[in-house]
C-alpha cells in the first residue's frame, strides 16, 4: 500500500516565488517520476493535477509525458485514461510524438498491447522511439510473432535502422518465438551497434543485453552459443548465472548445470538467490537426480538461509513424484509453509497417472487440485479423464467431458512451431491451414511407412481419450502438431541443418519415441524446446531423460 499522500504537502502553485508555468515545476514533476518510488509517483500525479488546475498551467506537452510515466509506473489505468482524454482534448495524443510514445508505454505497461498497437497505427509521424515502444509492447506481453512482424515492417516500410533498444526487444521476441536465425541477425546488428563509435550508453547495457542473448540461444536450443556468450561476458550478475544454469538444465546437460552452480558458489563466491535454486532443482528434476535434489533442497535453508517458496516445493514434489516416490512427495507437501497450489496437485496427479497409482488416489488428488482457486483447471479434468480411461471407466470419462463442456472449460490447445527461412510456422493437431499442407501430409505418409518398416508400434495409451478402434487411436496420434512440424522441417531443411521445434505443452510419449526414430532414419538432429529440451543426434547414443 502506498503511503498516505496527505502526510507530505505538495508545493503550492499559489506561491509568489514560483510561477507554475515555469520550467521549475516541470523539472520537479520529472524528478518525482524518475525516483521510481511509489509514493513519489503518487505525488507526481497530484502535482500534475494541481499545476493544471492553476490559472497559468505549464505547457501540457512538457508535463503530460511525465504524468503518463507516473501512471505507467503505478499501473494506474483509470488515471492514465483520464490523461489520455486530456491529451486528446488538447490535440496532443497523436500530433505530439513524445506524448503519443508515453501513451503507448502506458497501455503496454498495463498489459493492453492491442490498445497500444491500435493507437500506434493512428500516429502520423512515427519516430524510432515510437516503433521501439510498439515492438516492446508486443514482445513484453507475449505476442512474440507480432513483435517480429512489426520489426520487419519497421525496416521494410519505415526505412528506419534499429538501435540497441530495438534489438533488445527483438531478442526477447526471438527467444519467445524460437526464431534462431532472426535472433542471430539481431545479434549481428547488436555487435555493429556496440562496436561502432564506442557509445558508452550502449556498453552500459552490456550485462542486460548479454543476458538476453544467453536466454535467446538457450530457448532456441543453441546451447553451445549460449555458453559461448556466457563465457565471454566481461561482467556477470546473478541473472547471468541463473540463465546459464537453467539453459543447461533444460538441454539435458544436468551434470553441467549443477557443476556450474557449484563453481558459481565455491569458486566465484556468487551468492545464489531463490531463482538460482529453482534452476538447480529443475536440473535435478530433468535428470531424475532424486538424492541430489534433496541435498540442494536442504542446502537452501541450512547453508544459504533462503526462505523456501512454493516454486521450490513444487520442484521437489515433482522430483519425487516423477521418480515414483508419491508418499515422500506428500510428506514434503505436509511440511510446506504455504498452501499447495493447483500446479503441485496436478504434478502429483500426473505422476499418479504415469505410475498407475489407481483411480482412488488419483480422484483424491484431482479433488484437492480443483479445490484450489485456479483459472487453468481444465488440465486437472484432462488428467482425471485419462485415469478413468486407463481403468476402462468410459462412463466416468464421458462424465468428466460433459462437466468440462457444461462449465465452458477447454483444454489448452497444443501447438508446435518451427522456424524456416526466417519465418516461424505454427501447427496445431490436424492442421490443414498451411499453404504446403498437401506436401506436408505426403511427407507424413512417407514418414509413417518408414517408421512401420523399422518396427515402430504406436503407443495407443497416448490416445486413450479415443474409446474406439485401435486404428482410430493411431490416426489421432498421427495428427499431433509435432509430427506436422517435423514433416515440414524435413521438407525444408538443408542437409546437416537441425530441425528445431518449439512446443507450448509437454510432449506425449509416442511423439517422443517417433522423434528419436525419425532422427535415426533421416540422419537429422532434432531439437525440441518447451521448457525441457530433447536433443537427438544421429548415430549417437540416445539419452534417457524424464519427459
Short mmCIF file of C-alpha atoms in Angstrom, two decimals:
data_model
loop_
_atom_site.label_atom_id
_atom_site.label_comp_id
_atom_site.label_asym_id
_atom_site.label_seq_id
_atom_site.Cartn_x
_atom_site.Cartn_y
_atom_site.Cartn_z
CA UNK A 1 0.00 0.00 0.00
CA UNK A 2 1.32 3.46 -0.88
CA UNK A 3 1.99 5.88 1.96
CA UNK A 4 -0.64 8.49 2.68
CA UNK A 5 -0.22 11.46 0.40
CA UNK A 6 -1.81 13.76 2.91
CA UNK A 7 1.22 13.37 5.19
CA UNK A 8 3.52 15.17 2.76
CA UNK A 9 2.36 18.57 1.50
CA UNK A 10 2.82 19.37 -2.16
CA UNK A 11 4.40 22.61 -3.36
CA UNK A 12 1.83 25.34 -3.54
CA UNK A 13 1.04 26.58 -7.01
CA UNK A 14 -0.08 29.85 -5.47
CA UNK A 15 3.46 30.60 -4.27
CA UNK A 16 4.66 34.08 -5.12
CA UNK A 17 8.19 32.73 -5.62
CA UNK A 18 7.45 30.24 -8.40
CA UNK A 19 5.13 30.58 -11.33
CA UNK A 20 3.51 27.19 -12.10
CA UNK A 21 4.03 27.87 -15.77
CA UNK A 22 7.80 27.99 -15.24
CA UNK A 23 10.11 25.10 -16.00
CA UNK A 24 10.93 24.57 -12.31
CA UNK A 25 7.69 22.74 -11.60
CA UNK A 26 8.05 20.62 -14.72
CA UNK A 27 11.56 19.64 -13.61
CA UNK A 28 10.20 18.77 -10.15
CA UNK A 29 7.48 16.66 -11.77
CA UNK A 30 10.03 14.76 -13.84
CA UNK A 31 12.30 14.25 -10.81
CA UNK A 32 9.45 12.70 -8.83
CA UNK A 33 8.78 10.24 -11.67
CA UNK A 34 12.46 9.36 -12.16
CA UNK A 35 12.78 8.42 -8.49
CA UNK A 36 10.94 5.12 -9.27
CA UNK A 37 9.32 5.19 -5.84
CA UNK A 38 5.62 4.56 -5.41
CA UNK A 39 4.78 7.38 -3.01
CA UNK A 40 6.70 9.92 -5.11
CA UNK A 41 4.95 8.76 -8.29
CA UNK A 42 1.64 9.37 -6.48
CA UNK A 43 2.85 12.85 -5.59
CA UNK A 44 3.77 13.45 -9.24
CA UNK A 45 0.19 12.79 -10.31
CA UNK A 46 -1.16 15.09 -7.60
CA UNK A 47 1.33 17.77 -8.56
CA UNK A 48 0.27 17.49 -12.21
CA UNK A 49 -3.38 17.90 -11.22
CA UNK A 50 -2.52 20.88 -9.03
CA UNK A 51 -0.50 22.55 -11.77
CA UNK A 52 -3.16 22.17 -14.43
CA UNK A 53 -5.85 23.49 -12.10
CA UNK A 54 -3.85 26.70 -11.67
CA UNK A 55 -4.59 29.88 -13.64
CA UNK A 56 -1.36 29.58 -15.65
CA UNK A 57 -0.50 25.88 -16.11
CA UNK A 58 2.78 24.79 -17.72
CA UNK A 59 2.76 23.75 -21.39
CA UNK A 60 1.00 20.34 -21.39
CA UNK A 61 3.37 18.76 -23.92
CA UNK A 62 6.12 19.18 -21.28
CA UNK A 63 4.20 17.94 -18.26
CA UNK A 64 1.93 15.26 -19.78
CA UNK A 65 4.70 12.73 -20.62
CA UNK A 66 5.94 12.82 -17.02
CA UNK A 67 2.41 12.31 -15.66
CA UNK A 68 1.84 9.43 -18.06
CA UNK A 69 5.12 7.86 -16.94
CA UNK A 70 3.93 8.08 -13.33
CA UNK A 71 0.64 6.40 -14.26
CA UNK A 72 2.56 3.66 -16.12
CA UNK A 73 4.83 3.02 -13.13
CA UNK A 74 1.82 2.79 -10.80
CA UNK A 75 -0.23 0.71 -13.30
CA UNK A 76 -2.91 3.32 -12.71
CA UNK A 77 -5.08 2.76 -15.77
CA UNK A 78 -8.07 4.96 -14.75
CA UNK A 79 -5.74 7.93 -14.18
CA UNK A 80 -3.92 7.06 -17.41
CA UNK A 81 -7.17 7.07 -19.36
CA UNK A 82 -8.02 10.49 -17.91
CA UNK A 83 -4.62 11.76 -19.02
CA UNK A 84 -5.27 10.26 -22.47
CA UNK A 85 -8.59 12.10 -22.62
CA UNK A 86 -6.84 15.34 -21.68
CA UNK A 87 -4.18 14.76 -24.35
CA UNK A 88 -6.90 14.13 -26.95
CA UNK A 89 -8.77 17.26 -25.86
CA UNK A 90 -5.59 19.27 -26.31
CA UNK A 91 -4.89 17.61 -29.70
CA UNK A 92 -1.64 16.12 -28.38
CA UNK A 93 -2.47 12.39 -28.26
CA UNK A 94 -1.42 11.77 -31.85
CA UNK A 95 0.12 15.02 -33.02
CA UNK A 96 2.86 15.25 -30.40
CA UNK A 97 5.30 12.34 -30.70
CA UNK A 98 6.56 12.35 -27.11
CA UNK A 99 3.02 12.34 -25.70
CA UNK A 100 1.99 9.59 -28.11
CA UNK A 101 5.00 7.47 -27.13
CA UNK A 102 4.12 7.91 -23.46
CA UNK A 103 0.58 6.73 -24.15
CA UNK A 104 1.93 3.65 -25.96
CA UNK A 105 4.11 2.85 -22.96
CA UNK A 106 1.17 3.32 -20.59
CA UNK A 107 -1.02 0.75 -22.32
CA UNK A 108 1.87 -1.69 -22.77
CA UNK A 109 2.74 -1.42 -19.06
CA UNK A 110 -0.83 -2.24 -18.14
CA UNK A 111 -0.87 -5.34 -20.36
CA UNK A 112 -3.03 -3.88 -23.14
CA UNK A 113 -0.89 -4.38 -26.27
CA UNK A 114 -3.90 -4.34 -28.62
CA UNK A 115 -4.86 -0.88 -27.38
CA UNK A 116 -1.26 0.27 -27.73
CA UNK A 117 -0.97 -1.01 -31.31
CA UNK A 118 -4.35 0.50 -32.27
CA UNK A 119 -3.04 3.85 -31.06
CA UNK A 120 0.28 3.25 -32.81
CA UNK A 121 -1.45 2.76 -36.17
CA UNK A 122 -3.01 6.22 -35.93
CA UNK A 123 0.17 8.13 -35.08
CA UNK A 124 1.04 10.07 -38.26
CA UNK A 125 4.72 10.83 -37.55
CA UNK A 126 6.37 7.76 -36.03
CA UNK A 127 9.88 8.16 -34.67
CA UNK A 128 12.28 5.31 -33.93
CA UNK A 129 11.22 5.57 -30.28
CA UNK A 130 7.60 5.10 -31.37
CA UNK A 131 8.48 1.89 -33.23
CA UNK A 132 10.62 0.67 -30.33
CA UNK A 133 7.81 1.26 -27.85
CA UNK A 134 5.29 -0.57 -30.04
CA UNK A 135 7.61 -3.54 -30.66
CA UNK A 136 8.37 -3.79 -26.95
CA UNK A 137 4.64 -3.56 -26.14
CA UNK A 138 4.07 -6.76 -28.14
CA UNK A 139 7.24 -8.56 -27.02
CA UNK A 140 6.78 -7.84 -23.32
CA UNK A 141 3.15 -9.00 -23.44
CA UNK A 142 3.86 -12.35 -25.11
CA UNK A 143 2.94 -11.57 -28.73
CA UNK A 144 6.39 -12.56 -30.00
CA UNK A 145 5.40 -13.19 -33.60
CA UNK A 146 3.59 -9.86 -33.70
CA UNK A 147 6.70 -8.10 -32.40
CA UNK A 148 8.89 -9.72 -35.05
CA UNK A 149 6.38 -8.81 -37.75
CA UNK A 150 6.39 -5.19 -36.59
CA UNK A 151 10.19 -5.19 -36.60
CA UNK A 152 10.21 -6.35 -40.23
CA UNK A 153 7.62 -3.70 -41.06
CA UNK A 154 9.78 -1.00 -39.47
CA UNK A 155 12.72 -1.94 -41.66
CA UNK A 156 10.71 -2.55 -44.82
CA UNK A 157 8.18 0.31 -44.78
CA UNK A 158 9.60 2.95 -42.47
CA UNK A 159 13.21 2.51 -43.58
CA UNK A 160 14.48 3.05 -40.05
CA UNK A 161 17.71 1.49 -38.81
CA UNK A 162 17.23 -0.29 -35.46
CA UNK A 163 19.19 0.78 -32.42
CA UNK A 164 20.20 -1.18 -29.31
CA UNK A 165 16.76 -0.68 -27.74
CA UNK A 166 15.09 -2.17 -30.81
CA UNK A 167 17.42 -5.14 -30.78
CA UNK A 168 16.81 -5.71 -27.07
CA UNK A 169 13.07 -6.15 -27.71
CA UNK A 170 13.71 -8.24 -30.83
CA UNK A 171 15.94 -10.61 -28.84
CA UNK A 172 13.13 -11.08 -26.32
CA UNK A 173 10.67 -11.81 -29.13
CA UNK A 174 13.07 -14.21 -30.87
CA UNK A 175 13.58 -16.11 -27.61
CA UNK A 176 9.82 -16.40 -27.10
CA UNK A 177 9.12 -17.46 -30.68
CA UNK A 178 12.13 -19.77 -31.02
CA UNK A 179 13.36 -17.76 -34.01
CA UNK A 180 17.06 -18.57 -34.08
CA UNK A 181 18.00 -17.14 -37.49
CA UNK A 182 16.38 -13.78 -36.79
CA UNK A 183 17.99 -13.83 -33.34
CA UNK A 184 21.42 -14.33 -34.92
CA UNK A 185 20.65 -11.42 -37.26
CA UNK A 186 19.67 -9.28 -34.26
CA UNK A 187 22.91 -10.31 -32.54
CA UNK A 188 24.87 -9.15 -35.59
CA UNK A 189 23.04 -5.81 -35.51
CA UNK A 190 23.87 -5.55 -31.85
CA UNK A 191 27.58 -6.12 -32.43
CA UNK A 192 27.54 -3.40 -35.04
CA UNK A 193 25.73 -1.05 -32.64
CA UNK A 194 28.14 -1.71 -29.78
CA UNK A 195 31.22 -1.77 -31.98
CA UNK A 196 30.51 1.48 -33.79
CA UNK A 197 31.69 4.66 -32.10
CA UNK A 198 32.19 3.16 -28.65
CA UNK A 199 28.96 4.61 -27.33
CA UNK A 200 29.14 4.45 -23.54
CA UNK A 201 25.36 4.16 -23.19
CA UNK A 202 25.33 1.03 -25.31
CA UNK A 203 28.17 -0.51 -23.34
CA UNK A 204 26.40 0.25 -20.07
CA UNK A 205 23.67 -2.20 -21.12
CA UNK A 206 26.20 -4.94 -21.72
CA UNK A 207 25.08 -7.30 -18.92
CA UNK A 208 21.40 -6.94 -19.78
CA UNK A 209 21.99 -7.50 -23.48
CA UNK A 210 24.25 -10.49 -22.95
CA UNK A 211 21.70 -12.00 -20.58
CA UNK A 212 19.12 -11.63 -23.35
CA UNK A 213 21.47 -13.42 -25.76
CA UNK A 214 22.00 -16.31 -23.34
CA UNK A 215 18.23 -16.56 -22.94
CA UNK A 216 17.69 -16.39 -26.72
CA UNK A 217 20.17 -19.12 -27.61
CA UNK A 218 19.05 -21.28 -24.71
CA UNK A 219 15.38 -21.15 -25.72
CA UNK A 220 16.26 -21.80 -29.36
CA UNK A 221 18.21 -24.95 -28.49
CA UNK A 222 21.63 -23.48 -29.36
CA UNK A 223 23.21 -24.31 -26.00
CA UNK A 224 26.77 -24.03 -27.34
CA UNK A 225 26.15 -20.46 -28.47
CA UNK A 226 24.54 -19.63 -25.14
CA UNK A 227 27.58 -20.95 -23.29
CA UNK A 228 29.90 -19.05 -25.64
CA UNK A 229 28.15 -15.76 -24.89
CA UNK A 230 28.15 -16.53 -21.17
CA UNK A 231 31.86 -17.43 -21.06
CA UNK A 232 32.81 -14.25 -22.93
CA UNK A 233 30.77 -11.88 -20.78
CA UNK A 234 33.10 -9.24 -19.27
CA UNK A 235 30.75 -8.92 -16.31
CA UNK A 236 28.01 -11.19 -14.97
CA UNK A 237 25.22 -10.64 -12.48
CA UNK A 238 23.16 -13.29 -10.68
CA UNK A 239 20.68 -13.31 -13.59
CA UNK A 240 23.51 -14.33 -15.93
CA UNK A 241 24.32 -17.36 -13.78
CA UNK A 242 20.66 -18.26 -13.32
CA UNK A 243 20.00 -18.19 -17.07
CA UNK A 244 23.02 -20.34 -17.89
CA UNK A 245 22.27 -22.89 -15.16
CA UNK A 246 18.67 -23.17 -16.35
CA UNK A 247 19.69 -23.34 -20.01
CA UNK A 248 21.99 -26.29 -19.30
CA UNK A 249 19.29 -27.96 -17.21
CA UNK A 250 16.70 -27.57 -19.94
CA UNK A 251 19.04 -29.10 -22.50
CA UNK A 252 19.56 -32.33 -20.55
CA UNK A 253 23.07 -31.13 -19.58
CA UNK A 254 22.05 -31.67 -15.98
CA UNK A 255 25.51 -32.52 -14.69
CA UNK A 256 26.97 -29.41 -16.35
CA UNK A 257 24.16 -27.39 -14.78
CA UNK A 258 24.81 -28.46 -11.20
CA UNK A 259 28.58 -28.24 -11.76
CA UNK A 260 28.15 -24.62 -12.89
CA UNK A 261 26.16 -23.91 -9.73
CA UNK A 262 28.94 -25.39 -7.60
CA UNK A 263 31.55 -23.33 -9.49
CA UNK A 264 29.46 -20.19 -9.02
CA UNK A 265 29.16 -20.62 -5.27
CA UNK A 266 32.54 -22.14 -4.37
CA UNK A 267 34.95 -20.54 -6.85
CA UNK A 268 33.28 -17.29 -7.93
CA UNK A 269 31.73 -16.74 -4.45
CA UNK A 270 28.47 -15.57 -6.00
CA UNK A 271 25.58 -15.80 -3.55
CA UNK A 272 22.62 -17.68 -5.09
CA UNK A 273 19.07 -16.43 -4.79
CA UNK A 274 15.68 -18.11 -4.88
CA UNK A 275 15.65 -18.27 -8.68
CA UNK A 276 19.05 -19.98 -8.73
CA UNK A 277 17.69 -22.84 -6.69
CA UNK A 278 14.64 -23.15 -8.92
CA UNK A 279 17.11 -23.64 -11.79
CA UNK A 280 19.21 -26.19 -9.89
CA UNK A 281 16.18 -28.15 -8.72
CA UNK A 282 14.88 -28.10 -12.31
CA UNK A 283 18.17 -29.67 -13.40
CA UNK A 284 17.76 -32.42 -10.80
CA UNK A 285 14.18 -32.89 -11.95
CA UNK A 286 15.07 -33.19 -15.64
CA UNK A 287 17.86 -35.64 -14.84
CA UNK A 288 15.88 -37.71 -12.35
CA UNK A 289 18.53 -36.98 -9.69
CA UNK A 290 16.46 -37.53 -6.57
CA UNK A 291 19.25 -37.62 -3.97
CA UNK A 292 20.97 -34.54 -5.40
CA UNK A 293 17.64 -32.71 -5.47
CA UNK A 294 17.04 -33.47 -1.79
CA UNK A 295 20.55 -32.28 -0.93
CA UNK A 296 20.20 -28.95 -2.75
CA UNK A 297 16.71 -28.51 -1.28
CA UNK A 298 18.16 -28.83 2.22
CA UNK A 299 21.18 -26.61 1.45
CA UNK A 300 18.89 -23.73 0.53
CA UNK A 301 17.95 -23.21 4.15
CA UNK A 302 20.89 -24.67 6.08
CA UNK A 303 23.72 -23.12 4.06
CA UNK A 304 22.27 -20.08 2.31
CA UNK A 305 19.37 -19.14 4.58
CA UNK A 306 16.91 -18.83 1.70
CA UNK A 307 13.26 -18.98 2.61
CA UNK A 308 11.51 -21.80 0.78
CA UNK A 309 8.90 -20.64 -1.69
CA UNK A 310 6.13 -22.53 -3.42
CA UNK A 311 8.27 -22.86 -6.58
CA UNK A 312 10.90 -24.79 -4.63
CA UNK A 313 8.31 -27.06 -3.06
CA UNK A 314 6.80 -27.61 -6.50
CA UNK A 315 10.17 -28.68 -7.93
CA UNK A 316 10.85 -31.03 -5.01
CA UNK A 317 7.41 -32.60 -5.18
CA UNK A 318 7.81 -33.10 -8.92
CA UNK A 319 11.27 -34.68 -8.49
CA UNK A 320 9.91 -37.21 -6.03
CA UNK A 321 6.60 -37.84 -7.79
CA UNK A 322 8.20 -38.44 -11.21
CA UNK A 323 10.56 -40.97 -9.64
CA UNK A 324 7.58 -42.82 -8.16
CA UNK A 325 8.03 -41.62 -4.57
CA UNK A 326 4.48 -40.35 -4.21
CA UNK A 327 4.30 -40.90 -0.44
CA UNK A 328 7.54 -38.94 0.03
CA UNK A 329 6.16 -36.17 -2.16
CA UNK A 330 3.09 -36.00 0.06
CA UNK A 331 5.37 -35.75 3.11
CA UNK A 332 7.10 -32.73 1.56
CA UNK A 333 3.72 -31.13 0.95
CA UNK A 334 2.66 -31.70 4.55
CA UNK A 335 5.66 -29.66 5.71
CA UNK A 336 5.05 -26.70 3.40
CA UNK A 337 4.93 -23.22 4.90
CA UNK A 338 2.25 -22.26 2.38
CA UNK A 339 -0.82 -23.81 0.82
CA UNK A 340 -0.10 -26.08 -2.19
CA UNK A 341 -1.29 -24.59 -5.44
CA UNK A 342 -3.09 -26.37 -8.26
CA UNK A 343 0.19 -26.88 -10.16
CA UNK A 344 1.60 -29.04 -7.35
CA UNK A 345 -1.57 -31.11 -7.13
CA UNK A 346 -1.60 -31.53 -10.91
CA UNK A 347 2.02 -32.65 -10.76
CA UNK A 348 1.05 -35.36 -8.28
CA UNK A 349 -1.99 -36.31 -10.32
CA UNK A 350 0.18 -36.61 -13.44
CA UNK A 351 2.57 -38.88 -11.51
CA UNK A 352 -0.35 -41.00 -10.35
CA UNK A 353 -1.42 -41.41 -13.99
CA UNK A 354 2.04 -42.47 -15.11
CA UNK A 355 2.65 -44.74 -12.12
CA UNK A 356 -0.80 -46.33 -12.42
CA UNK A 357 -1.39 -45.44 -8.78
CA UNK A 358 -5.08 -46.28 -9.03
CA UNK A 359 -8.19 -44.22 -9.60
CA UNK A 360 -8.94 -43.81 -5.88
CA UNK A 361 -5.73 -41.91 -5.11
CA UNK A 362 -5.96 -40.00 -8.39
CA UNK A 363 -9.51 -38.91 -7.62
CA UNK A 364 -8.33 -37.59 -4.25
CA UNK A 365 -5.52 -35.63 -5.94
CA UNK A 366 -7.94 -34.22 -8.51
CA UNK A 367 -10.33 -33.10 -5.78
CA UNK A 368 -7.54 -31.26 -3.96
CA UNK A 369 -6.42 -29.59 -7.21
CA UNK A 370 -9.96 -28.46 -8.01
CA UNK A 371 -10.39 -27.02 -4.51
CA UNK A 372 -7.56 -24.55 -5.17
CA UNK A 373 -8.67 -21.35 -6.96
CA UNK A 374 -7.03 -21.51 -10.37
CA UNK A 375 -8.08 -20.44 -13.84
CA UNK A 376 -6.31 -23.38 -15.51
CA UNK A 377 -8.47 -26.19 -14.10
CA UNK A 378 -9.03 -27.88 -17.46
CA UNK A 379 -5.70 -29.70 -17.10
CA UNK A 380 -6.99 -31.43 -13.96
CA UNK A 381 -10.09 -32.67 -15.77
CA UNK A 382 -8.00 -33.95 -18.67
CA UNK A 383 -5.67 -35.86 -16.36
CA UNK A 384 -8.59 -37.32 -14.42
CA UNK A 385 -10.27 -38.44 -17.63
CA UNK A 386 -7.04 -40.23 -18.57
CA UNK A 387 -7.05 -42.03 -15.23
CA UNK A 388 -10.59 -43.22 -15.87
CA UNK A 389 -9.72 -44.20 -19.44
CA UNK A 390 -6.76 -46.27 -18.22
CA UNK A 391 -9.16 -48.10 -15.89
CA UNK A 392 -11.62 -48.59 -18.78
CA UNK A 393 -14.17 -46.48 -16.90
CA UNK A 394 -15.59 -44.92 -20.06
CA UNK A 395 -18.77 -43.76 -18.36
CA UNK A 396 -16.70 -41.64 -15.98
CA UNK A 397 -14.64 -40.35 -18.92
CA UNK A 398 -17.86 -39.16 -20.53
CA UNK A 399 -18.98 -37.61 -17.26
CA UNK A 400 -15.76 -35.57 -16.97
CA UNK A 401 -16.01 -34.38 -20.55
CA UNK A 402 -19.67 -33.38 -20.08
CA UNK A 403 -18.66 -31.46 -16.97
CA UNK A 404 -15.96 -29.63 -18.91
CA UNK A 405 -18.47 -28.76 -21.61
CA UNK A 406 -21.08 -27.54 -19.14
CA UNK A 407 -18.57 -25.36 -17.29
CA UNK A 408 -17.13 -24.00 -20.51
CA UNK A 409 -13.69 -25.49 -19.85
CA UNK A 410 -11.40 -26.17 -22.78
CA UNK A 411 -8.09 -27.99 -22.88
CA UNK A 412 -5.26 -25.61 -23.67
CA UNK A 413 -4.63 -26.06 -27.38
CA UNK A 414 -1.21 -27.54 -28.08
CA UNK A 415 0.89 -26.20 -30.90
CA UNK A 416 4.30 -26.81 -32.36
CA UNK A 417 6.25 -24.16 -34.23
CA UNK A 418 9.30 -24.35 -36.43
CA UNK A 419 11.42 -21.59 -37.96
CA UNK A 420 12.35 -21.82 -41.60
CA UNK A 421 13.89 -19.10 -43.78
CA UNK A 422 13.46 -16.53 -41.01
CA UNK A 423 9.72 -17.20 -40.65
CA UNK A 424 8.02 -19.06 -37.80
CA UNK A 425 5.39 -21.62 -38.86
CA UNK A 426 2.87 -22.84 -36.24
CA UNK A 427 0.90 -26.08 -36.37
CA UNK A 428 -1.95 -27.48 -34.29
CA UNK A 429 -3.18 -31.06 -34.33
CA UNK A 430 -4.74 -31.96 -37.67
CA UNK A 431 -3.75 -28.58 -39.13
CA UNK A 432 -4.59 -28.05 -42.81
CA UNK A 433 -4.21 -24.27 -42.90
CA UNK A 434 -0.58 -24.20 -44.01
CA UNK A 435 -0.04 -23.30 -47.69
CA UNK A 436 2.01 -26.50 -48.15
CA UNK A 437 -0.36 -28.80 -46.26
CA UNK A 438 -0.65 -31.24 -49.16
CA UNK A 439 3.13 -31.71 -49.32
CA UNK A 440 3.36 -31.92 -45.51
CA UNK A 441 0.84 -34.76 -45.35
CA UNK A 442 2.50 -36.56 -48.25
CA UNK A 443 5.79 -36.36 -46.35
CA UNK A 444 3.97 -37.60 -43.25
CA UNK A 445 2.77 -40.65 -45.21
CA UNK A 446 6.36 -41.35 -46.19
CA UNK A 447 7.49 -41.00 -42.55
CA UNK A 448 4.76 -43.40 -41.40
CA UNK A 449 5.86 -46.00 -43.95
CA UNK A 450 9.50 -45.79 -42.86
CA UNK A 451 8.51 -45.95 -39.19
CA UNK A 452 6.39 -49.05 -39.82
CA UNK A 453 9.25 -50.69 -41.73
CA UNK A 454 11.55 -50.07 -38.75
CA UNK A 455 9.17 -51.96 -36.46
CA UNK A 456 7.56 -48.96 -34.77
CA UNK A 457 4.27 -49.62 -32.96
CA UNK A 458 2.24 -46.61 -31.77
CA UNK A 459 1.74 -46.17 -28.04
CA UNK A 460 -2.07 -46.11 -28.05
CA UNK A 461 -2.19 -45.15 -24.38
CA UNK A 462 -1.43 -41.62 -25.52
CA UNK A 463 -4.75 -41.63 -27.41
CA UNK A 464 -6.73 -43.13 -24.57
CA UNK A 465 -9.38 -40.42 -24.83
CA UNK A 466 -10.46 -42.20 -28.02
CA UNK A 467 -12.61 -45.14 -26.95
CA UNK A 468 -12.99 -46.63 -30.41
CA UNK A 469 -10.86 -48.94 -32.52
CA UNK A 470 -7.08 -49.00 -32.41
CA UNK A 471 -6.80 -47.61 -35.94
CA UNK A 472 -8.78 -44.55 -34.82
CA UNK A 473 -6.37 -44.04 -31.93
CA UNK A 474 -3.40 -44.39 -34.26
CA UNK A 475 -4.88 -41.82 -36.63
CA UNK A 476 -5.32 -39.39 -33.73
CA UNK A 477 -1.67 -39.77 -32.76
CA UNK A 478 -0.57 -39.30 -36.37
CA UNK A 479 -2.13 -35.83 -36.45
CA UNK A 480 -0.28 -34.43 -33.43
CA UNK A 481 1.16 -30.98 -34.10
CA UNK A 482 4.76 -32.03 -33.51
CA UNK A 483 4.64 -34.62 -36.30
CA UNK A 484 3.34 -32.00 -38.72
CA UNK A 485 6.15 -29.60 -37.72
CA UNK A 486 8.79 -32.32 -38.16
CA UNK A 487 7.30 -33.27 -41.52
CA UNK A 488 7.51 -29.65 -42.66
CA UNK A 489 11.06 -29.45 -41.31
CA UNK A 490 12.12 -32.49 -43.34
CA UNK A 491 10.65 -30.85 -46.43
CA UNK A 492 12.51 -27.60 -45.98
CA UNK A 493 15.71 -28.30 -44.02
CA UNK A 494 19.02 -28.45 -45.82
CA UNK A 495 21.44 -31.31 -45.26
CA UNK A 496 23.14 -31.13 -41.89
CA UNK A 497 20.78 -28.47 -40.58
CA UNK A 498 18.97 -29.37 -37.33
CA UNK A 499 15.20 -29.25 -37.02
CA UNK A 500 14.20 -27.07 -34.08
CA UNK A 501 10.70 -27.50 -32.69
CA UNK A 502 9.11 -25.21 -30.11
CA UNK A 503 6.16 -26.63 -28.13
CA UNK A 504 3.86 -24.95 -25.66
CA UNK A 505 2.84 -28.20 -23.93
CA UNK A 506 4.62 -31.31 -22.71
CA UNK A 507 5.29 -33.82 -25.48
CA UNK A 508 3.44 -37.13 -25.40
CA UNK A 509 5.47 -40.32 -25.02
CA UNK A 510 4.59 -41.57 -28.50
CA UNK A 511 5.80 -38.35 -30.18
CA UNK A 512 8.95 -38.59 -28.05
CA UNK A 513 9.54 -42.10 -29.38
CA UNK A 514 8.90 -41.35 -33.04
CA UNK A 515 11.08 -38.24 -32.90
CA UNK A 516 14.06 -40.35 -31.85
CA UNK A 517 13.28 -42.83 -34.62
CA UNK A 518 12.93 -40.11 -37.25
CA UNK A 519 16.27 -38.66 -36.13
CA UNK A 520 17.91 -42.03 -36.81
CA UNK A 521 16.01 -42.87 -40.00
CA UNK A 522 16.63 -39.49 -41.65
CA UNK A 523 20.05 -38.78 -40.05
CA UNK A 524 18.86 -35.42 -38.82
CA UNK A 525 19.32 -33.67 -35.49
CA UNK A 526 16.03 -32.75 -33.83
CA UNK A 527 15.87 -30.18 -31.05
CA UNK A 528 12.63 -29.81 -29.16
CA UNK A 529 12.10 -26.81 -26.91
CA UNK A 530 9.32 -26.37 -24.41
CA UNK A 531 10.84 -25.81 -21.03
CA UNK A 532 12.60 -29.09 -21.42
CA UNK A 533 14.82 -29.66 -24.43
CA UNK A 534 15.09 -33.06 -26.07
CA UNK A 535 18.08 -33.45 -28.32
CA UNK A 536 18.73 -36.42 -30.60
CA UNK A 537 21.97 -36.78 -32.50
CA UNK A 538 22.21 -39.19 -35.44
CA UNK A 539 24.41 -42.24 -34.93
CA UNK A 540 24.85 -41.31 -31.28
CA UNK A 541 23.59 -42.72 -28.03
CA UNK A 542 20.03 -41.73 -27.23
CA UNK A 543 19.99 -40.14 -23.81
CA UNK A 544 17.27 -41.39 -21.48
CA UNK A 545 15.70 -38.39 -19.80
CA UNK A 546 12.46 -37.69 -18.00
CA UNK A 547 9.57 -36.45 -20.10
#
